[in-house]
CSV table of C-alpha atoms in Angstrom, one decimal:
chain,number,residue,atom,x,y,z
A,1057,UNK,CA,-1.2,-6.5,29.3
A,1058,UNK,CA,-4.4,-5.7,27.6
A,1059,UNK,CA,-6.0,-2.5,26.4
A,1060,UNK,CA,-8.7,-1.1,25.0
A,1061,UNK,CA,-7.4,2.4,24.2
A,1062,UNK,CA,-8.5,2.8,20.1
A,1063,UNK,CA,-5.3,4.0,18.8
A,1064,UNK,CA,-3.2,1.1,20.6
A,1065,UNK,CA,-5.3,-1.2,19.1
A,1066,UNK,CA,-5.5,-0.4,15.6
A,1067,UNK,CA,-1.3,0.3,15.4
A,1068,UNK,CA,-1.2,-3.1,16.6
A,1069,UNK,CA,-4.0,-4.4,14.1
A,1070,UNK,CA,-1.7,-2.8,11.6
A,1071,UNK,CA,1.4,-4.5,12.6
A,1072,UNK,CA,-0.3,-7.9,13.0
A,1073,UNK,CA,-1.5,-7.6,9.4
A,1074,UNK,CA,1.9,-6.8,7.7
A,1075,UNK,CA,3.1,-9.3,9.8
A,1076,UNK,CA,0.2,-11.9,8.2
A,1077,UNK,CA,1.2,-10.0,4.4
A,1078,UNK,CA,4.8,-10.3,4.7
A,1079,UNK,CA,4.9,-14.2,3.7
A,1080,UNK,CA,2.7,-13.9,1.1
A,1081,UNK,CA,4.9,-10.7,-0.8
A,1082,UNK,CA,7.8,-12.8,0.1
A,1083,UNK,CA,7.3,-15.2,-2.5
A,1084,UNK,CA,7.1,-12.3,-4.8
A,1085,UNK,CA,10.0,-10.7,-4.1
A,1086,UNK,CA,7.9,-7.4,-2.5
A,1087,UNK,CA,8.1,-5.9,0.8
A,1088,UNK,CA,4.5,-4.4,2.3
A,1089,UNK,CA,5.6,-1.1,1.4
A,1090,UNK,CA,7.1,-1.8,-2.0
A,1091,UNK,CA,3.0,-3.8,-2.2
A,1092,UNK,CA,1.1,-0.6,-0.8
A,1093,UNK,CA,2.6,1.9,-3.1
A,1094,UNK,CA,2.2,-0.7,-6.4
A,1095,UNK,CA,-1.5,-0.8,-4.9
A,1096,UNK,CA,-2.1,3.0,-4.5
A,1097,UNK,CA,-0.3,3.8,-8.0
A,1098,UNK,CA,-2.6,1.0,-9.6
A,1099,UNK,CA,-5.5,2.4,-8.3
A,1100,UNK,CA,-5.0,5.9,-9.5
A,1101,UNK,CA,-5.3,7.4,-12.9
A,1102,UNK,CA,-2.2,6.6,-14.5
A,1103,UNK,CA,0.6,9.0,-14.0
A,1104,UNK,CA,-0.9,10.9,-11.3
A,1105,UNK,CA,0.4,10.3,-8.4
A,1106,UNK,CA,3.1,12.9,-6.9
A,1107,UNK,CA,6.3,11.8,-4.9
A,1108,UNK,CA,4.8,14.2,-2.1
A,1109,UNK,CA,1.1,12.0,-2.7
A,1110,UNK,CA,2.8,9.0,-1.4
A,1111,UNK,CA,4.6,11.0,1.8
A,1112,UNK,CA,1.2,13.0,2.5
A,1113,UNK,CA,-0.7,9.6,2.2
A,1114,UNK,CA,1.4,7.0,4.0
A,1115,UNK,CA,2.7,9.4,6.8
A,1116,UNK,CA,5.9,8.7,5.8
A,1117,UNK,CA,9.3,11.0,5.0
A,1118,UNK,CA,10.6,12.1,1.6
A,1119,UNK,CA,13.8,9.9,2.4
A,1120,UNK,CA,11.7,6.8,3.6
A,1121,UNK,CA,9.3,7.7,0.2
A,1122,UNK,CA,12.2,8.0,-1.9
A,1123,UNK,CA,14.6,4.4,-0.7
A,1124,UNK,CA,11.0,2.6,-1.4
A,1125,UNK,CA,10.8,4.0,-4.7
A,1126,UNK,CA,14.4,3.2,-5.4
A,1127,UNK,CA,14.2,-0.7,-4.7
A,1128,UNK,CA,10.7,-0.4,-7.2
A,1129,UNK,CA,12.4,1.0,-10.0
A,1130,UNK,CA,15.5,-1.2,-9.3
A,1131,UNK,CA,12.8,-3.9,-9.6
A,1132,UNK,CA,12.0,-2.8,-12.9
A,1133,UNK,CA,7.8,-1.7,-11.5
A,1134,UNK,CA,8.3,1.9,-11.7
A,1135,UNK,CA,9.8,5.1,-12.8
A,1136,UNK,CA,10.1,8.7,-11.9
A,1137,UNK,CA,9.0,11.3,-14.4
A,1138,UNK,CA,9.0,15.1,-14.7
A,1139,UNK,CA,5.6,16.0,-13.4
A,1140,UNK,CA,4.6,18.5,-16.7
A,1141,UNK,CA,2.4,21.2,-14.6
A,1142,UNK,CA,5.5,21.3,-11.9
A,1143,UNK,CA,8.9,20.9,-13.0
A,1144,UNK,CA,10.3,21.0,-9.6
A,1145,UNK,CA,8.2,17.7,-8.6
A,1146,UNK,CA,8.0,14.0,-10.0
A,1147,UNK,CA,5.2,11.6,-10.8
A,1148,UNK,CA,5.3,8.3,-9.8
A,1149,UNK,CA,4.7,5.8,-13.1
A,1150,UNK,CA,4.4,2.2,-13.3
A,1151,UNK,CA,6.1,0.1,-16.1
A,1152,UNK,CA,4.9,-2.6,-18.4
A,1153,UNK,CA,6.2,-4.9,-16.0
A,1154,UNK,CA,4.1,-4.1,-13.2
A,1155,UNK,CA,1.0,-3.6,-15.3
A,1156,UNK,CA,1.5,-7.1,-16.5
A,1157,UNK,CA,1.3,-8.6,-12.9
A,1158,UNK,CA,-1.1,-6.2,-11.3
A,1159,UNK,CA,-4.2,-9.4,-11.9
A,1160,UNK,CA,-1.7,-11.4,-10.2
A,1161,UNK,CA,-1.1,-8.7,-7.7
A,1162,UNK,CA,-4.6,-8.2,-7.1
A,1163,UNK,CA,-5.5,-12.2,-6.5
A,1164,UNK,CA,-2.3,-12.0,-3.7
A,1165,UNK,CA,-4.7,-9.2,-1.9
A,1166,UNK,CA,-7.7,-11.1,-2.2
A,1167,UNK,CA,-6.2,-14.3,-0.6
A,1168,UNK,CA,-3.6,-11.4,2.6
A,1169,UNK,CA,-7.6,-9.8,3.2
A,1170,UNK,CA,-8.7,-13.5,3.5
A,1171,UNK,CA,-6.0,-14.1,5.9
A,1172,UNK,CA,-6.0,-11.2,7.9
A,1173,UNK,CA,-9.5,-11.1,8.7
A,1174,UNK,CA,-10.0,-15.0,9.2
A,1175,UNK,CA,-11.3,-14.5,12.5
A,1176,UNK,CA,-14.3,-12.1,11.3
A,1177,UNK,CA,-17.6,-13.0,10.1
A,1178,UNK,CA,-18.6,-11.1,6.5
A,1179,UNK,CA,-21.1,-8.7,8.3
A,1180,UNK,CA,-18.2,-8.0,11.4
A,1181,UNK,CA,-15.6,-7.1,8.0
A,1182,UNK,CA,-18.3,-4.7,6.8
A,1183,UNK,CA,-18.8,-3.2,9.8
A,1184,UNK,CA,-15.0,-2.7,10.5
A,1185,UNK,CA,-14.5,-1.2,7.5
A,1186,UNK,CA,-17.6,1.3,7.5
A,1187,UNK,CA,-16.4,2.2,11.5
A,1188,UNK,CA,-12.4,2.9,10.1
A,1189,UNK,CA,-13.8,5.1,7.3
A,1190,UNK,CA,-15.9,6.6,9.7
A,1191,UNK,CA,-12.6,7.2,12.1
A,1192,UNK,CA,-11.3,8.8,9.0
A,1193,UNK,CA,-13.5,11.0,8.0
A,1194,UNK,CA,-14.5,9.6,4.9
């Protein structure tokens, strides 16, 4: 069954990609979660990001939020800390550890973007991109 309803579409865009990504976290012990939250805190000033950041920005629950933060501190990539202008919520703070393999990190994304967009030309990437921010709002 085909269709060409937008939102149908891009969900199962989505799931084809993390199921392209998965192999390559695999080998580094990450799931695509686990890789998307160690890709949003490394591109964020450095202990900014709120617990409630993460649910607000990935759609997800505080429970979901929270077992995903569990396995990366269990992992030795992050930590939870006393946010210092609110007491009653936690900042999200990477470690040595994951600082020291964000390049390698970073070279993984390069070769999953590869890979999940093998079947687009440069200028049909560019455009996808500009049309989802554009979706977005951005």
């Amino acid at each position: 069954m085909s269709t060409d309803r937008i939102a149908i579409l891009i969900k199962k865009a989505a799931l084809e990609s993390e199921k392209v990504q998965a192999p390559f976290l695999q080998s580094h012990g990450l799931s695509v979660a686990q890789y998307k939250f160690l890709k949003h805190l490394y591109n964020a000033p450095k202990d900014s990001v709120r617990i409630v950041d993460l649910e607000i920005g990935y759609s997800m629950t505080h429970p979901a939020v929270i077992d995903i933060l569990k396995v990366l501190e269990k992992k030795g990539y992050t930590t939870r800390i006393v946010n210092p202008e609110d007491a009653r919520s936690k900042i999200v703070s990477l470690t040595e550890k994951a600082y020291a393999q964000q390049q390698e990190l970073d070279d993984l994304s390069d070769k999953m973007e590869e890979s999940v967009t093998r079947n687009l030309s440069a200028s049909e990437r560019s455009e996808l991109i500009a049309l989802l921010h554009k979706m977005m709002g951005d």
